[in-house]
Coordinates of N, CA and C in Angstrom, one line a residue:
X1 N -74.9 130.7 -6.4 CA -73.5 130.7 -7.0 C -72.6 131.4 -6.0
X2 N -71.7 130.9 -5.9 CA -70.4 131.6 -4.9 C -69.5 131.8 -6.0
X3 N -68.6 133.5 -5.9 CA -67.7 133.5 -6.8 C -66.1 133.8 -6.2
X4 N -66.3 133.7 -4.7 CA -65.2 134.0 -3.8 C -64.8 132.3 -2.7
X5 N -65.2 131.4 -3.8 CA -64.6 129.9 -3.1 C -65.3 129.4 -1.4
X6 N -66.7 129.8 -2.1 CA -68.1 129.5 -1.2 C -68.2 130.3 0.3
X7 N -67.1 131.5 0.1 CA -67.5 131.9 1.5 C -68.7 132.7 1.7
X8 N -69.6 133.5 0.6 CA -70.7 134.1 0.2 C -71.2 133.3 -1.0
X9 N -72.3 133.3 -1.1 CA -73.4 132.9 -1.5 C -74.3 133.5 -2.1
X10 N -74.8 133.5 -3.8 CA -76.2 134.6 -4.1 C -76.5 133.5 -5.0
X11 N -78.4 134.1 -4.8 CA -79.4 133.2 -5.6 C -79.2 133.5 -6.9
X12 N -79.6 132.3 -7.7 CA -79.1 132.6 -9.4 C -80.1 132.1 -10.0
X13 N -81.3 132.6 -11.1 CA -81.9 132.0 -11.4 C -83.3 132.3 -11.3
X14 N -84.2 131.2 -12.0 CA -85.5 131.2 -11.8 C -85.2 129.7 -10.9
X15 N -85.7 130.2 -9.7 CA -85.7 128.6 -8.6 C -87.1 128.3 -8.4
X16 N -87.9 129.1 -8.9 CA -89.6 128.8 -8.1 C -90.0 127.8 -8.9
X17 N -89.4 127.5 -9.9 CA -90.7 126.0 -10.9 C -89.6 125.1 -10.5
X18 N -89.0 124.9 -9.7 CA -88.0 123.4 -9.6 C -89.0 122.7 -8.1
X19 N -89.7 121.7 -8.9 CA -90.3 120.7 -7.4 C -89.7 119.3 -6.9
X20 N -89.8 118.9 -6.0 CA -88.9 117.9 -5.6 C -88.2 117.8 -4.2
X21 N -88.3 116.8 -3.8 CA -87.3 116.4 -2.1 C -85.9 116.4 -2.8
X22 N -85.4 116.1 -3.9 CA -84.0 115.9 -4.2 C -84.2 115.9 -5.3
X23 N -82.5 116.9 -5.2 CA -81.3 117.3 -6.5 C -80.2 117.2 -6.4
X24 N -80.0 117.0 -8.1 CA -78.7 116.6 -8.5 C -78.3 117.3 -9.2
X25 N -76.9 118.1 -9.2 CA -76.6 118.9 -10.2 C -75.6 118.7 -10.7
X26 N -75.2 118.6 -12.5 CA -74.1 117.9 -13.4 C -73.7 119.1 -13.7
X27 N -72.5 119.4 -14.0 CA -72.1 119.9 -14.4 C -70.8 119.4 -15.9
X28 N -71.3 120.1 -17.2 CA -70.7 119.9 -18.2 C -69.5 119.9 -18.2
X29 N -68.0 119.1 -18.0 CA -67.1 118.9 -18.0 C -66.0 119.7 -18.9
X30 N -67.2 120.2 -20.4 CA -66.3 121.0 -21.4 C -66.9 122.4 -21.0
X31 N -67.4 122.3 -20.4 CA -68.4 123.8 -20.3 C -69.0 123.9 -19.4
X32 N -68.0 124.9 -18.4 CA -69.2 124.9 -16.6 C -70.0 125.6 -16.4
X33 N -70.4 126.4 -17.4 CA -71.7 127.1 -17.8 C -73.1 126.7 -18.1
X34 N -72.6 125.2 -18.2 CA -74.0 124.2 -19.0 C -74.2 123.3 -17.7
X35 N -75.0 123.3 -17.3 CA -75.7 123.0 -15.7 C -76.7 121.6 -16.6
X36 N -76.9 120.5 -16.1 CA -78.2 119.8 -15.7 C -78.5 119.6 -14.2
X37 N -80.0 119.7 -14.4 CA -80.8 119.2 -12.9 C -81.6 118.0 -13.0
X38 N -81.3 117.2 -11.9 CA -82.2 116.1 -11.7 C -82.9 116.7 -10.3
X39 N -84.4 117.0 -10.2 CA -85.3 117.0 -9.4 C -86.2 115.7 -9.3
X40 N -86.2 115.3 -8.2 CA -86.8 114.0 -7.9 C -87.9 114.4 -6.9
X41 N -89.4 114.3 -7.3 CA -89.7 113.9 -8.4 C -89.8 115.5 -9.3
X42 N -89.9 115.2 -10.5 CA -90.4 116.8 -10.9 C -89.6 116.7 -12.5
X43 N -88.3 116.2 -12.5 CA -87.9 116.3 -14.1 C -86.3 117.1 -13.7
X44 N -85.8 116.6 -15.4 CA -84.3 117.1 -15.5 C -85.0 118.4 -16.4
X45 N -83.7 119.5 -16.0 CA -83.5 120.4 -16.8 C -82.2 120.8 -17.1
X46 N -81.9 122.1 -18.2 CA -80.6 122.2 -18.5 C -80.6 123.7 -18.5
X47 N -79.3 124.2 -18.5 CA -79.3 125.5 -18.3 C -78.0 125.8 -19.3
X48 N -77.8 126.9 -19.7 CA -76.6 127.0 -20.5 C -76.2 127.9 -20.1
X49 N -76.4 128.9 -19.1 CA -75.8 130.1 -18.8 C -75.3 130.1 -17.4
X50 N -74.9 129.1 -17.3 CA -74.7 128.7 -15.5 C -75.8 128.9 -14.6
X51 N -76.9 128.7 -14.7 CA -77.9 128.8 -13.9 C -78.4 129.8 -14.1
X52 N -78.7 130.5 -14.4 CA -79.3 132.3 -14.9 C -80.7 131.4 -15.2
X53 N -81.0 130.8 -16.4 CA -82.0 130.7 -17.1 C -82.1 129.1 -17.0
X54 N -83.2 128.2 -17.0 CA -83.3 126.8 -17.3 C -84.7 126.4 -18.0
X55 N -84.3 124.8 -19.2 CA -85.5 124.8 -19.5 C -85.3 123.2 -19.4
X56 N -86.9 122.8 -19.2 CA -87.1 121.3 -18.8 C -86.8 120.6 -20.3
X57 N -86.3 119.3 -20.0 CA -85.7 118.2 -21.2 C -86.5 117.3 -20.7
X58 N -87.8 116.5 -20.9 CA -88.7 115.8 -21.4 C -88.6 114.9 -22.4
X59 N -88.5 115.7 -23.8 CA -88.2 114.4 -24.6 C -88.1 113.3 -24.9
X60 N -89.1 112.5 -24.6 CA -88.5 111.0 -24.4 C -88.3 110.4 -23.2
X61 N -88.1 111.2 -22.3 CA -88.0 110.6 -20.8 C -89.2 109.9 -19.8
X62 N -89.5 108.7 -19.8 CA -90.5 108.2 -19.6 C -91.0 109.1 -18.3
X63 N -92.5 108.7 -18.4 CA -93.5 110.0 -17.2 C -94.6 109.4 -16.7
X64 N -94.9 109.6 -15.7 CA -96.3 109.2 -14.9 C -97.3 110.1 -15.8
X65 N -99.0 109.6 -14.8 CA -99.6 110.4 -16.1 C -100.0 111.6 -15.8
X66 N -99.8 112.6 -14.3 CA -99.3 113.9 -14.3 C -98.5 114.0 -15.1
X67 N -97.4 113.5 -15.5 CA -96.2 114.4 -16.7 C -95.0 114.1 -16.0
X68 N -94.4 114.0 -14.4 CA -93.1 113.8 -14.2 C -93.0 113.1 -14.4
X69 N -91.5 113.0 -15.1 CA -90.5 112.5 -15.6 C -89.5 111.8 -14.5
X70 N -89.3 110.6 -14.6 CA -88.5 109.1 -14.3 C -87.2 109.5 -14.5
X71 N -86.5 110.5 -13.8 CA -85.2 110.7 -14.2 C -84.6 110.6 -12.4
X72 N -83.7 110.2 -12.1 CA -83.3 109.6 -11.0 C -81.7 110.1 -11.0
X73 N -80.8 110.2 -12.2 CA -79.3 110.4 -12.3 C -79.1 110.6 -13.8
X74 N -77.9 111.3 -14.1 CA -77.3 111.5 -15.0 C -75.7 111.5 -15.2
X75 N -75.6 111.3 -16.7 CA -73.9 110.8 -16.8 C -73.8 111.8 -17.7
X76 N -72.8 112.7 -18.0 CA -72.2 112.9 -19.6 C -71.0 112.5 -19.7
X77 N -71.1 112.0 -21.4 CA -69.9 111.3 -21.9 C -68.9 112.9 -21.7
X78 N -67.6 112.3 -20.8 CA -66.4 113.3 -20.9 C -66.0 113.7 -22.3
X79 N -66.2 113.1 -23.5 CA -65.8 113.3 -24.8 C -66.4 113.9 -25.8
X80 N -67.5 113.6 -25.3 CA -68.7 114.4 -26.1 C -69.8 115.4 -25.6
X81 N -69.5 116.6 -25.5 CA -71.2 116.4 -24.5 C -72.2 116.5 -24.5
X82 N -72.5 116.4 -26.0 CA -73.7 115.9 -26.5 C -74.5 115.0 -26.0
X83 N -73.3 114.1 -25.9 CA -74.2 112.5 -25.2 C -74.6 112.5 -23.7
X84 N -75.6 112.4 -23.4 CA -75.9 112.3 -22.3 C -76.8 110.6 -21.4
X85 N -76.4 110.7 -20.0 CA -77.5 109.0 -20.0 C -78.3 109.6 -19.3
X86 N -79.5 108.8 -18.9 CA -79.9 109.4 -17.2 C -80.8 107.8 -17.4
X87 N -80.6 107.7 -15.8 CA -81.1 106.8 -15.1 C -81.7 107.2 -14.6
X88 N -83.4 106.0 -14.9 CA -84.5 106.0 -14.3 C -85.5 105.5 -13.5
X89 N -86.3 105.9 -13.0 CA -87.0 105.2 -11.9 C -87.8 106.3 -11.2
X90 N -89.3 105.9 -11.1 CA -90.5 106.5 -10.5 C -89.9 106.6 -8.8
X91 N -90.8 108.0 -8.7 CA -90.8 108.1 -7.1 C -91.4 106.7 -6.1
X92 N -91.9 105.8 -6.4 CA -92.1 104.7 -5.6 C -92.3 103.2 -7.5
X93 N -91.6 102.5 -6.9 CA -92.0 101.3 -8.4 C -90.6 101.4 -9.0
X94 N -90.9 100.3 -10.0 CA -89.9 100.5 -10.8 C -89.7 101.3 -11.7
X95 N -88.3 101.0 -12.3 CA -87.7 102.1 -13.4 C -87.8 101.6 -14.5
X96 N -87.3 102.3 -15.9 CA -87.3 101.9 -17.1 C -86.3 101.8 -17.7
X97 N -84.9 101.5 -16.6 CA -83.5 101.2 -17.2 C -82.4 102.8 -17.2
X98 N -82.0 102.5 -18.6 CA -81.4 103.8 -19.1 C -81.7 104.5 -20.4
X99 N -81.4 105.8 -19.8 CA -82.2 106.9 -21.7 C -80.9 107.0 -21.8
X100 N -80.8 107.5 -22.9 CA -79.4 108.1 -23.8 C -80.1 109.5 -24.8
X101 N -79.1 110.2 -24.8 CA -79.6 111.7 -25.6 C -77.8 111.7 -26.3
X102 N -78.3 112.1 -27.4 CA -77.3 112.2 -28.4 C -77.5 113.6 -28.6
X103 N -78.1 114.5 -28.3 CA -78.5 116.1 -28.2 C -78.5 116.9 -27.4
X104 N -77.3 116.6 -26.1 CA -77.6 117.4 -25.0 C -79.0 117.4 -24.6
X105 N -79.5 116.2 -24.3 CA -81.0 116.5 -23.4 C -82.3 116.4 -24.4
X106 N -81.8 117.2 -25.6 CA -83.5 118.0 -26.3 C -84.2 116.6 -26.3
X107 N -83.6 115.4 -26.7 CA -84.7 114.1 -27.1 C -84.1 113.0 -26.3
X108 N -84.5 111.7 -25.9 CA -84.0 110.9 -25.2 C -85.0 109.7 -25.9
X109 N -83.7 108.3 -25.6 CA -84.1 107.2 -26.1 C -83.9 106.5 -25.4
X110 N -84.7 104.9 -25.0 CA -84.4 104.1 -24.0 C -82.9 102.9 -24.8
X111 N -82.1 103.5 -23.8 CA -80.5 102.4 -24.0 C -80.8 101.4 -22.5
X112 N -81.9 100.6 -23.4 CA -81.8 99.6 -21.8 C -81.8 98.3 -22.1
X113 N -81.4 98.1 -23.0 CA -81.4 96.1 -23.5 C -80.9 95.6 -22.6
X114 N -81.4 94.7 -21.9 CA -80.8 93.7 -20.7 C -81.3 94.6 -19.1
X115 N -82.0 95.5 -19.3 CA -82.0 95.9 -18.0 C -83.2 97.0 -17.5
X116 N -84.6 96.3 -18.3 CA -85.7 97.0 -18.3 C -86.2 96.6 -16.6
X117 N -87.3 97.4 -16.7 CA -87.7 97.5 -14.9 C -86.8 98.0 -13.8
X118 N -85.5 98.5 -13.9 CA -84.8 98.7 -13.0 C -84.8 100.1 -12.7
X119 N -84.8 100.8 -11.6 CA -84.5 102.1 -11.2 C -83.1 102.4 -10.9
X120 N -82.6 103.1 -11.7 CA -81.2 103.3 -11.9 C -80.5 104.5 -11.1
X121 N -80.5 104.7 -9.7 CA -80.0 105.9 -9.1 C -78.6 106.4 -9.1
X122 N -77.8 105.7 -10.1 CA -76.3 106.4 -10.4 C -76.2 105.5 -11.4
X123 N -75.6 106.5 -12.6 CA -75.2 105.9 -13.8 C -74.0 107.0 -13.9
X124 N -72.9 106.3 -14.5 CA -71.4 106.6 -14.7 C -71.1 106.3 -16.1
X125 N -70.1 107.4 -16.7 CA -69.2 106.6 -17.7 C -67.9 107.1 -17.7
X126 N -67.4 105.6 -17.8 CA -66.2 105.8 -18.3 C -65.1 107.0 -18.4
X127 N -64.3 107.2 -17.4 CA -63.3 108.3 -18.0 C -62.0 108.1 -19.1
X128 N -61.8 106.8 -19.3 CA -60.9 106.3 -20.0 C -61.5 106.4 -21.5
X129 N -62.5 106.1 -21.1 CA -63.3 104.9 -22.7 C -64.8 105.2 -23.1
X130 N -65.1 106.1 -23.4 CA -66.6 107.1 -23.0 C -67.5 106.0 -23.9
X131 N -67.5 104.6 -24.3 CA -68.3 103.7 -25.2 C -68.5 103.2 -23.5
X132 N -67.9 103.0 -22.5 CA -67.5 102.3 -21.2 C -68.8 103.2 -20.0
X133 N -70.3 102.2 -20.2 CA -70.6 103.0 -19.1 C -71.6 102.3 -18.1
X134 N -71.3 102.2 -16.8 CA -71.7 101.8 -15.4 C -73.3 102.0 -15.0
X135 N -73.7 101.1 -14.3 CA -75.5 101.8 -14.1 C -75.8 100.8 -12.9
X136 N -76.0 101.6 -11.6 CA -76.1 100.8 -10.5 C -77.9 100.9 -10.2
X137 N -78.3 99.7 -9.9 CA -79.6 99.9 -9.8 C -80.1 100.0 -8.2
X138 N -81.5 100.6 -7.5 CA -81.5 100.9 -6.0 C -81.7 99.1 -5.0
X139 N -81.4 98.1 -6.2 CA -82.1 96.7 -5.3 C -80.2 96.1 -5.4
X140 N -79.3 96.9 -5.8 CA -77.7 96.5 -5.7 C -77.5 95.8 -7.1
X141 N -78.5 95.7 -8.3 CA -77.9 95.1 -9.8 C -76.2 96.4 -10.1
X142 N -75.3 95.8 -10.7 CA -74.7 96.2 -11.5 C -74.4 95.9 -12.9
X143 N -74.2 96.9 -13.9 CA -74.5 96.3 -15.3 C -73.2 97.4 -15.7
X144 N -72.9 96.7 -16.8 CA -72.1 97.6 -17.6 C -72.4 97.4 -19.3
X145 N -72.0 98.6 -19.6 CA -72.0 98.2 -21.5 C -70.7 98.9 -21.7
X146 N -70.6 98.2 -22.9 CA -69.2 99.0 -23.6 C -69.2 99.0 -24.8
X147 N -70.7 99.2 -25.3 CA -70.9 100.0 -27.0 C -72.0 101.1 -26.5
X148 N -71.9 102.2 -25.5 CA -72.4 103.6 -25.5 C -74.1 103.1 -25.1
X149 N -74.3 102.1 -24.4 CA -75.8 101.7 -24.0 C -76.5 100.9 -24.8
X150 N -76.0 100.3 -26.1 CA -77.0 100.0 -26.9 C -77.3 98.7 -26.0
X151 N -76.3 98.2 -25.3 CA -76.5 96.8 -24.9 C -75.7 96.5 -23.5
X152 N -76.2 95.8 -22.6 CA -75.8 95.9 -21.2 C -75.6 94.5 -20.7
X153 N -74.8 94.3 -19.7 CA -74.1 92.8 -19.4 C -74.2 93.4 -17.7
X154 N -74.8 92.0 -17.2 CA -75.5 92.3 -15.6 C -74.1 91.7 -14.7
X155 N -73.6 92.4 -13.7 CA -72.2 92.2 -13.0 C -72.6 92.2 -12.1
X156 N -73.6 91.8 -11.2 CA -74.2 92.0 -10.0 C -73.5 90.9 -9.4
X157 N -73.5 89.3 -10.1 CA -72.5 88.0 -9.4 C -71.6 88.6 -9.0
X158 N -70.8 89.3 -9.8 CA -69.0 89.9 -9.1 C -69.2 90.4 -8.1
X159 N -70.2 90.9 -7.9 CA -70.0 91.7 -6.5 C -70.0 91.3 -4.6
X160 N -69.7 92.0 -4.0 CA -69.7 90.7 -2.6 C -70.8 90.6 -2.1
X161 N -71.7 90.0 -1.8 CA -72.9 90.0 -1.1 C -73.0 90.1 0.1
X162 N -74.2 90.6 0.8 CA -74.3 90.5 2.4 C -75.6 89.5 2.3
X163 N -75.2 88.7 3.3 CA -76.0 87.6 3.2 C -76.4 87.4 2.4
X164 N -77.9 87.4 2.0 CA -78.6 86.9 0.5 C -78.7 88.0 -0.3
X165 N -78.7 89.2 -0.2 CA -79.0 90.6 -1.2 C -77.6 91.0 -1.2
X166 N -78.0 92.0 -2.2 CA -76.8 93.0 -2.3 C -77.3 94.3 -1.7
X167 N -76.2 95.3 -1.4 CA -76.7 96.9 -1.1 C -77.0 97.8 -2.4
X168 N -77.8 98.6 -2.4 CA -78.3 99.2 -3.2 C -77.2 100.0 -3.6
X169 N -77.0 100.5 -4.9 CA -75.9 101.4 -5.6 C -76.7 102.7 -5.9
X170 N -76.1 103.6 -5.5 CA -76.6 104.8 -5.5 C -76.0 105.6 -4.9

């Protein structure tokens, strides 16, 4: 954490259980105190104290059969922040679409109708229209829903192609 506009730097936290080549860190939009981590591979976690303390969100997040968890990216709804997405996908293979958490994290459900097998390395919503949310998959699918994940419409045609594939979104 830097509190002088990153010119110094101090460690915050318990950092020794975070495993992983890559992270992502969200930060709560109503509250910059509430941290999520995406460690790839290893699992999301959440913090409520600005990084002081963190505990792993599992719940429902699909897992190899070590136990990591297929979490790749996360969205929170700007309106709520309850609601959370994360996009998923195994460290090598495919993914299982998108989860949705209506609990800040504690439980997750798969919101993936139309878009199972995909590894989803950025998922977005909406800053206008928080039902309005984006999910780019690593083979260039784009998909959108606009009822909050229940249901998803594949936009990949609109997009420009390079020769026969698209570029990966992420």
């Amino acid at each position: 954490v830097s509190a002088d506009g990153a010119a110094t730097w101090q460690l915050r936290g318990a950092h020794d259980h975070f495993g992983g080549f890559y992270f992502s860190l969200y930060v709560d939009p109503t509250n910059p105190a509430r941290l999520f981590l995406v460690s790839r591979p290893g699992g999301t976690s959440r913090s409520l104290d600005g990084g002081q303390t963190w505990i792993a969100l599992q719940g429902g997040l699909p897992a190899d059969e070590r136990g990591e968890v297929f979490c790749m990216s996360l969205a929170l709804d700007p309106t709520d922040p309850n609601v959370v997405y994360a996009g998923t996908g195994g460290w090598v293979g495919n993914g299982h679409g998108v989860y949705k958490s209506v609990d800040g994290g504690e439980t997750w459900s798969p919101a993936n109708r139309g878009m199972l097998d995909y590894r989803i390395p950025s998922v977005v919503v909406s800053p206008h229209q928080s039902q309005t949310v984006y999910a780019g998959s690593q083979e260039g699918e784009l998909f959108k829903s606009t009822d909050g994940g229940a249901s998803w419409t594949k936009l990949t045609d609109r997009l420009p192609a390079q020769g026969r594939s698209y570029p990966g979104i992420g």
